Amino acid sequence: MPEINVNGVQLYYEEYGSGEPFILLHGLGGDHHMFEGEINALKKSYRVIALDSRGHGKSEKVPYYTLDDHVQDVIAFMDELNIEKTNQLGASMGSYVAQGVAVSIPNRIKKMILVVAKAYGKTSSTARLQAEHADELKGLTEEEQMYALSKYIFHNLEAVGEWSQRVAVDVPVLTSEQQEAARKALVNFDFRPQLHKVTAETLVINGRYDGLNPPKEGREVVKFIPHATFVEFEHSGHAPSVEEPERFKQVVTAFLAG
């Protein structure tokens, strides 16, 4: 159970395989478990490092932090592990973190995959979706709200449901206070003015039916990154790797081989 202290916070991570480093950055409220499919595919060719962001998973829970804290944690983590250059894959919140890392240390990122990405947000995508459907969610608990919103977030609900049950076994559940701290970290960020600094060849993937970060958000990211390609998954929502796993594997493999 490897842990490391960076920027005064204890972070948990898991490591698989060998070769070029490949850092995986999870979404809001998640942890390294969400990448089971990606880990199994990538560990055959890469040194895969799945990091639990501060406030998430098995990493230290702190009462307040920002998106830039997540970014600086990844950079400090790379320094501590003597990783001079890496590939990175970020999903949802992880895609925001990955963008921040890529504009801060562009020469240290080789290839980058941004899944269900956006380049800016006034609030978290979850908070925005909850506000849009406030009447429908009245009187529901947080868990009940997310269940009710799932039809706006995912397309292949059966696949996502099976995946969620499988990975949820070992995932620590965040308290309401911890969830709120995680969401507040995603308030008022905008990487668009800085994305021209990215030198990494970049793949952006969004799902057509994603009510959190719809395809238009991913296309906007591609507009600002010099060497970026956009792929829309036509039968996915917010979890393309789960909803269309074979296509996801094919698209990612082709990108990394190119």
mmCIF file of C-alpha atoms in Angstrom:
data_model
loop_
_atom_site.group_PDB
_atom_site.id
_atom_site.type_symbol
_atom_site.label_atom_id
_atom_site.label_comp_id
_atom_site.label_asym_id
_atom_site.label_seq_id
_atom_site.Cartn_x
_atom_site.Cartn_y
_atom_site.Cartn_z
ATOM 1 C CA MET A 1 0.000 0.000 0.000
ATOM 2 C CA PRO A 2 2.340 2.771 -1.208
ATOM 3 C CA GLU A 3 1.797 6.228 0.213
ATOM 4 C CA ILE A 4 3.786 9.396 -0.224
ATOM 5 C CA ASN A 5 3.737 12.817 1.440
ATOM 6 C CA VAL A 6 3.649 15.732 -0.989
ATOM 7 C CA ASN A 7 2.800 19.344 -0.197
ATOM 8 C CA GLY A 8 2.029 18.306 3.377
ATOM 9 C CA VAL A 9 -0.637 15.761 2.398
ATOM 10 C CA GLN A 10 -0.421 11.969 2.426
ATOM 11 C CA LEU A 11 -1.367 10.524 -0.966
ATOM 12 C CA TYR A 12 -2.125 6.907 -1.789
ATOM 13 C CA TYR A 13 -1.275 5.335 -5.134
ATOM 14 C CA GLU A 14 -1.004 1.961 -6.802
ATOM 15 C CA GLU A 15 1.564 0.931 -9.378
ATOM 16 C CA TYR A 16 1.479 -1.750 -12.064
ATOM 17 C CA GLY A 17 3.688 -2.953 -14.919
ATOM 18 C CA SER A 18 6.915 -1.428 -16.180
ATOM 19 C CA GLY A 19 8.166 0.861 -18.921
ATOM 20 C CA GLU A 20 7.312 4.505 -19.610
ATOM 21 C CA PRO A 21 5.317 6.080 -16.769
ATOM 22 C CA PHE A 22 1.588 6.536 -17.289
ATOM 23 C CA ILE A 23 -0.254 8.469 -14.558
ATOM 24 C CA LEU A 24 -4.017 7.985 -14.181
ATOM 25 C CA LEU A 25 -6.127 10.762 -12.610
ATOM 26 C CA HIS A 26 -9.661 9.910 -11.490
ATOM 27 C CA GLY A 27 -12.919 11.841 -11.369
ATOM 28 C CA LEU A 28 -14.765 13.691 -8.614
ATOM 29 C CA GLY A 29 -15.576 11.465 -5.658
ATOM 30 C CA GLY A 30 -13.741 8.487 -7.178
ATOM 31 C CA ASP A 31 -10.342 6.901 -6.739
ATOM 32 C CA HIS A 32 -7.928 4.522 -8.473
ATOM 33 C CA HIS A 33 -10.553 1.748 -8.610
ATOM 34 C CA MET A 34 -12.365 3.501 -11.458
ATOM 35 C CA PHE A 35 -9.483 2.614 -13.781
ATOM 36 C CA GLU A 36 -9.605 -1.185 -13.564
ATOM 37 C CA GLY A 37 -10.044 -1.568 -17.339
ATOM 38 C CA GLU A 38 -7.405 1.006 -18.220
ATOM 39 C CA ILE A 39 -4.910 -0.488 -15.770
ATOM 40 C CA ASN A 40 -5.340 -3.990 -17.168
ATOM 41 C CA ALA A 41 -4.791 -2.743 -20.719
ATOM 42 C CA LEU A 42 -1.937 -0.304 -20.085
ATOM 43 C CA LYS A 43 0.144 -2.299 -17.598
ATOM 44 C CA LYS A 44 1.248 -4.618 -20.398
ATOM 45 C CA SER A 45 3.295 -1.806 -21.944
ATOM 46 C CA TYR A 46 3.635 0.946 -19.334
ATOM 47 C CA ARG A 47 4.500 1.646 -15.718
ATOM 48 C CA VAL A 48 0.959 2.561 -14.687
ATOM 49 C CA ILE A 49 0.504 4.752 -11.617
ATOM 50 C CA ALA A 50 -3.049 5.307 -10.370
ATOM 51 C CA LEU A 51 -3.135 8.141 -7.857
ATOM 52 C CA ASP A 52 -5.865 8.921 -5.318
ATOM 53 C CA SER A 53 -6.209 12.716 -5.297
ATOM 54 C CA ARG A 54 -6.192 14.528 -1.965
ATOM 55 C CA GLY A 55 -9.599 14.326 -0.319
ATOM 56 C CA HIS A 56 -10.398 11.112 -2.207
ATOM 57 C CA GLY A 57 -10.011 7.351 -1.864
ATOM 58 C CA LYS A 58 -7.313 6.331 0.571
ATOM 59 C CA SER A 59 -5.499 9.675 0.413
ATOM 60 C CA GLU A 60 -5.635 12.139 3.284
ATOM 61 C CA LYS A 61 -8.909 14.018 3.734
ATOM 62 C CA VAL A 62 -8.335 17.730 4.215
ATOM 63 C CA PRO A 63 -11.127 20.247 4.880
ATOM 64 C CA TYR A 64 -10.263 22.662 2.062
ATOM 65 C CA TYR A 65 -8.276 22.492 -1.156
ATOM 66 C CA THR A 66 -8.322 23.798 -4.708
ATOM 67 C CA LEU A 67 -7.909 22.457 -8.221
ATOM 68 C CA ASP A 68 -4.424 23.951 -8.253
ATOM 69 C CA ASP A 69 -3.608 21.888 -5.152
ATOM 70 C CA HIS A 70 -4.454 18.778 -7.192
ATOM 71 C CA VAL A 71 -2.209 20.019 -10.016
ATOM 72 C CA GLN A 72 0.698 20.816 -7.715
ATOM 73 C CA ASP A 73 0.279 17.438 -6.003
ATOM 74 C CA VAL A 74 0.799 15.621 -9.308
ATOM 75 C CA ILE A 75 3.907 17.665 -10.108
ATOM 76 C CA ALA A 76 5.365 17.113 -6.634
ATOM 77 C CA PHE A 77 4.439 13.422 -6.869
ATOM 78 C CA MET A 78 6.398 13.147 -10.126
ATOM 79 C CA ASP A 79 9.372 14.855 -8.492
ATOM 80 C CA GLU A 80 9.293 12.535 -5.478
ATOM 81 C CA LEU A 81 9.186 9.435 -7.684
ATOM 82 C CA ASN A 82 11.895 10.852 -9.988
ATOM 83 C CA ILE A 83 9.552 10.810 -12.983
ATOM 84 C CA GLU A 84 11.090 13.225 -15.463
ATOM 85 C CA LYS A 85 8.499 12.674 -18.195
ATOM 86 C CA THR A 86 5.169 10.864 -18.233
ATOM 87 C CA ASN A 87 2.033 10.101 -20.179
ATOM 88 C CA GLN A 88 -1.206 10.895 -18.401
ATOM 89 C CA LEU A 89 -4.885 10.009 -18.617
ATOM 90 C CA GLY A 90 -7.438 12.046 -16.732
ATOM 91 C CA ALA A 91 -11.175 11.402 -16.543
ATOM 92 C CA SER A 92 -13.684 14.155 -15.719
ATOM 93 C CA MET A 93 -12.092 16.000 -12.742
ATOM 94 C CA GLY A 94 -8.896 14.153 -13.600
ATOM 95 C CA SER A 95 -8.986 15.709 -17.058
ATOM 96 C CA TYR A 96 -8.971 19.168 -15.457
ATOM 97 C CA VAL A 97 -6.013 18.206 -13.286
ATOM 98 C CA ALA A 98 -4.201 16.782 -16.308
ATOM 99 C CA GLN A 99 -4.697 20.040 -18.231
ATOM 100 C CA GLY A 100 -3.299 22.002 -15.316
ATOM 101 C CA VAL A 101 -0.245 19.761 -15.175
ATOM 102 C CA ALA A 102 0.279 19.954 -18.947
ATOM 103 C CA VAL A 103 0.264 23.765 -18.997
ATOM 104 C CA SER A 104 2.489 23.992 -15.903
ATOM 105 C CA ILE A 105 5.186 21.534 -17.027
ATOM 106 C CA PRO A 106 4.559 21.016 -20.760
ATOM 107 C CA ASN A 107 7.995 19.543 -21.469
ATOM 108 C CA ARG A 108 7.366 16.725 -18.967
ATOM 109 C CA ILE A 109 4.142 15.388 -20.509
ATOM 110 C CA LYS A 110 4.574 13.091 -23.505
ATOM 111 C CA LYS A 111 1.037 12.022 -24.443
ATOM 112 C CA MET A 112 -2.211 12.993 -22.786
ATOM 113 C CA ILE A 113 -5.695 11.483 -22.879
ATOM 114 C CA LEU A 114 -8.569 13.612 -21.585
ATOM 115 C CA VAL A 115 -11.810 11.688 -21.027
ATOM 116 C CA VAL A 116 -15.142 13.547 -20.654
ATOM 117 C CA ALA A 117 -13.215 16.779 -20.468
ATOM 118 C CA LYS A 118 -13.966 20.466 -20.261
ATOM 119 C CA ALA A 119 -11.595 23.425 -20.137
ATOM 120 C CA TYR A 120 -13.450 25.667 -17.698
ATOM 121 C CA GLY A 121 -16.239 25.709 -15.143
ATOM 122 C CA LYS A 122 -17.902 28.149 -12.796
ATOM 123 C CA THR A 123 -18.893 25.260 -10.561
ATOM 124 C CA SER A 124 -18.567 21.488 -10.602
ATOM 125 C CA SER A 125 -20.515 19.785 -13.382
ATOM 126 C CA THR A 126 -22.413 17.796 -10.751
ATOM 127 C CA ALA A 127 -23.520 20.944 -8.905
ATOM 128 C CA ARG A 128 -24.637 22.502 -12.205
ATOM 129 C CA LEU A 129 -26.688 19.428 -13.144
ATOM 130 C CA GLN A 130 -28.270 19.325 -9.688
ATOM 131 C CA ALA A 131 -29.262 22.986 -10.036
ATOM 132 C CA GLU A 132 -30.778 22.358 -13.462
ATOM 133 C CA HIS A 133 -32.988 19.591 -12.053
ATOM 134 C CA ALA A 134 -33.619 21.083 -8.605
ATOM 135 C CA ASP A 135 -37.382 20.584 -8.723
ATOM 136 C CA GLU A 136 -36.992 16.909 -9.564
ATOM 137 C CA LEU A 137 -34.520 16.409 -6.720
ATOM 138 C CA LYS A 138 -36.447 18.096 -3.901
ATOM 139 C CA GLY A 139 -36.438 16.101 -0.679
ATOM 140 C CA LEU A 140 -33.963 13.495 -1.899
ATOM 141 C CA THR A 141 -30.769 12.513 -0.140
ATOM 142 C CA GLU A 142 -27.445 13.019 -1.920
ATOM 143 C CA GLU A 143 -27.339 9.350 -2.912
ATOM 144 C CA GLU A 144 -30.941 9.453 -4.151
ATOM 145 C CA GLN A 145 -30.199 12.596 -6.152
ATOM 146 C CA MET A 146 -27.278 10.996 -7.968
ATOM 147 C CA TYR A 147 -29.411 7.940 -8.760
ATOM 148 C CA ALA A 148 -32.166 10.169 -10.149
ATOM 149 C CA LEU A 149 -29.639 12.111 -12.255
ATOM 150 C CA SER A 150 -27.982 8.995 -13.659
ATOM 151 C CA LYS A 151 -30.302 9.005 -16.681
ATOM 152 C CA TYR A 152 -28.891 12.421 -17.622
ATOM 153 C CA ILE A 153 -25.288 11.328 -17.045
ATOM 154 C CA PHE A 154 -24.956 7.869 -18.605
ATOM 155 C CA HIS A 155 -26.339 6.154 -21.705
ATOM 156 C CA ASN A 156 -25.578 2.479 -21.049
ATOM 157 C CA LEU A 157 -27.006 2.387 -17.544
ATOM 158 C CA GLU A 158 -26.793 -1.388 -17.290
ATOM 159 C CA ALA A 159 -23.052 -1.459 -17.989
ATOM 160 C CA VAL A 160 -22.399 1.430 -15.601
ATOM 161 C CA GLY A 161 -24.515 -0.204 -12.894
ATOM 162 C CA GLU A 162 -22.616 -3.485 -13.112
ATOM 163 C CA TRP A 163 -19.280 -1.651 -13.113
ATOM 164 C CA SER A 164 -20.277 0.520 -10.141
ATOM 165 C CA GLN A 165 -21.262 -2.486 -8.038
ATOM 166 C CA ARG A 166 -18.003 -4.227 -8.860
ATOM 167 C CA VAL A 167 -15.631 -1.361 -8.057
ATOM 168 C CA ALA A 168 -17.612 0.076 -5.135
ATOM 169 C CA VAL A 169 -16.646 -2.830 -2.872
ATOM 170 C CA ASP A 170 -13.318 -1.297 -1.846
ATOM 171 C CA VAL A 171 -13.990 2.404 -2.485
ATOM 172 C CA PRO A 172 -14.108 4.517 0.697
ATOM 173 C CA VAL A 173 -17.347 6.503 0.880
ATOM 174 C CA LEU A 174 -16.846 10.231 1.336
ATOM 175 C CA THR A 175 -18.855 12.041 3.988
ATOM 176 C CA SER A 176 -21.120 14.893 2.889
ATOM 177 C CA GLU A 177 -18.508 17.373 4.154
ATOM 178 C CA GLN A 178 -15.757 15.644 2.180
ATOM 179 C CA GLN A 179 -17.926 15.592 -0.941
ATOM 180 C CA GLU A 180 -18.615 19.305 -0.592
ATOM 181 C CA ALA A 181 -14.913 20.085 -0.185
ATOM 182 C CA ALA A 182 -14.181 18.071 -3.337
ATOM 183 C CA ARG A 183 -16.795 19.977 -5.320
ATOM 184 C CA LYS A 184 -15.673 23.374 -4.087
ATOM 185 C CA ALA A 185 -12.199 22.633 -5.439
ATOM 186 C CA LEU A 186 -13.668 22.723 -8.959
ATOM 187 C CA VAL A 187 -15.198 26.189 -8.728
ATOM 188 C CA ASN A 188 -14.142 28.910 -11.182
ATOM 189 C CA PHE A 189 -11.335 27.379 -13.202
ATOM 190 C CA ASP A 190 -10.446 28.245 -16.788
ATOM 191 C CA PHE A 191 -7.520 26.716 -18.650
ATOM 192 C CA ARG A 192 -8.455 28.126 -22.068
ATOM 193 C CA PRO A 193 -5.982 31.045 -21.987
ATOM 194 C CA GLN A 194 -3.132 28.624 -21.147
ATOM 195 C CA LEU A 195 -3.846 25.547 -23.257
ATOM 196 C CA HIS A 196 -1.695 26.839 -26.125
ATOM 197 C CA LYS A 197 1.279 25.937 -23.902
ATOM 198 C CA VAL A 198 0.488 22.215 -24.119
ATOM 199 C CA THR A 199 3.069 20.388 -26.228
ATOM 200 C CA ALA A 200 1.810 16.859 -25.560
ATOM 201 C CA GLU A 201 0.006 15.037 -28.329
ATOM 202 C CA THR A 202 -3.524 14.936 -26.912
ATOM 203 C CA LEU A 203 -6.617 12.786 -27.367
ATOM 204 C CA VAL A 204 -9.955 14.119 -26.093
ATOM 205 C CA ILE A 205 -12.908 11.727 -25.704
ATOM 206 C CA ASN A 206 -16.464 12.714 -24.795
ATOM 207 C CA GLY A 207 -19.725 10.762 -24.802
ATOM 208 C CA ARG A 208 -22.690 11.994 -26.827
ATOM 209 C CA TYR A 209 -25.192 11.530 -23.991
ATOM 210 C CA ASP A 210 -23.106 13.035 -21.187
ATOM 211 C CA GLY A 211 -25.150 15.621 -19.301
ATOM 212 C CA LEU A 212 -22.187 16.580 -17.128
ATOM 213 C CA ASN A 213 -19.520 17.340 -19.741
ATOM 214 C CA PRO A 214 -21.196 17.075 -23.166
ATOM 215 C CA PRO A 215 -19.199 16.758 -26.419
ATOM 216 C CA LYS A 216 -19.223 20.504 -27.080
ATOM 217 C CA GLU A 217 -17.006 20.887 -24.006
ATOM 218 C CA GLY A 218 -14.443 18.428 -25.357
ATOM 219 C CA ARG A 219 -14.446 20.046 -28.784
ATOM 220 C CA GLU A 220 -13.660 23.363 -27.129
ATOM 221 C CA VAL A 221 -10.648 21.831 -25.361
ATOM 222 C CA VAL A 222 -9.324 20.646 -28.730
ATOM 223 C CA LYS A 223 -9.650 24.153 -30.190
ATOM 224 C CA PHE A 224 -7.064 25.458 -27.736
ATOM 225 C CA ILE A 225 -4.517 22.604 -27.662
ATOM 226 C CA PRO A 226 -2.093 22.648 -30.636
ATOM 227 C CA HIS A 227 -1.770 18.881 -31.208
ATOM 228 C CA ALA A 228 -5.170 17.539 -30.168
ATOM 229 C CA THR A 229 -7.708 15.131 -31.643
ATOM 230 C CA PHE A 230 -11.361 14.814 -30.632
ATOM 231 C CA VAL A 231 -13.392 11.600 -30.682
ATOM 232 C CA GLU A 232 -17.083 11.458 -29.803
ATOM 233 C CA PHE A 233 -18.405 8.152 -28.469
ATOM 234 C CA GLU A 234 -21.900 7.869 -29.906
ATOM 235 C CA HIS A 235 -23.249 5.305 -27.441
ATOM 236 C CA SER A 236 -21.785 6.705 -24.225
ATOM 237 C CA GLY A 237 -22.466 9.221 -21.525
ATOM 238 C CA HIS A 238 -19.986 10.161 -18.801
ATOM 239 C CA ALA A 239 -18.174 6.787 -18.768
ATOM 240 C CA PRO A 240 -17.009 5.901 -22.309
ATOM 241 C CA SER A 241 -14.478 3.325 -21.069
ATOM 242 C CA VAL A 242 -17.304 1.448 -19.321
ATOM 243 C CA GLU A 243 -20.159 2.077 -21.757
ATOM 244 C CA GLU A 244 -18.140 1.284 -24.909
ATOM 245 C CA PRO A 245 -15.106 -0.599 -23.551
ATOM 246 C CA GLU A 246 -13.966 -2.239 -26.792
ATOM 247 C CA ARG A 247 -14.100 0.964 -28.793
ATOM 248 C CA PHE A 248 -12.379 2.829 -25.976
ATOM 249 C CA LYS A 249 -9.560 0.302 -25.954
ATOM 250 C CA GLN A 250 -9.200 0.498 -29.759
ATOM 251 C CA VAL A 251 -9.168 4.311 -29.870
ATOM 252 C CA VAL A 252 -6.675 4.641 -27.009
ATOM 253 C CA THR A 253 -4.410 1.907 -28.377
ATOM 254 C CA ALA A 254 -4.334 3.520 -31.825
ATOM 255 C CA PHE A 255 -3.552 6.920 -30.312
ATOM 256 C CA LEU A 256 -0.687 5.607 -28.197
ATOM 257 C CA ALA A 257 0.752 3.656 -31.128
ATOM 258 C CA GLY A 258 0.630 6.654 -33.482
#
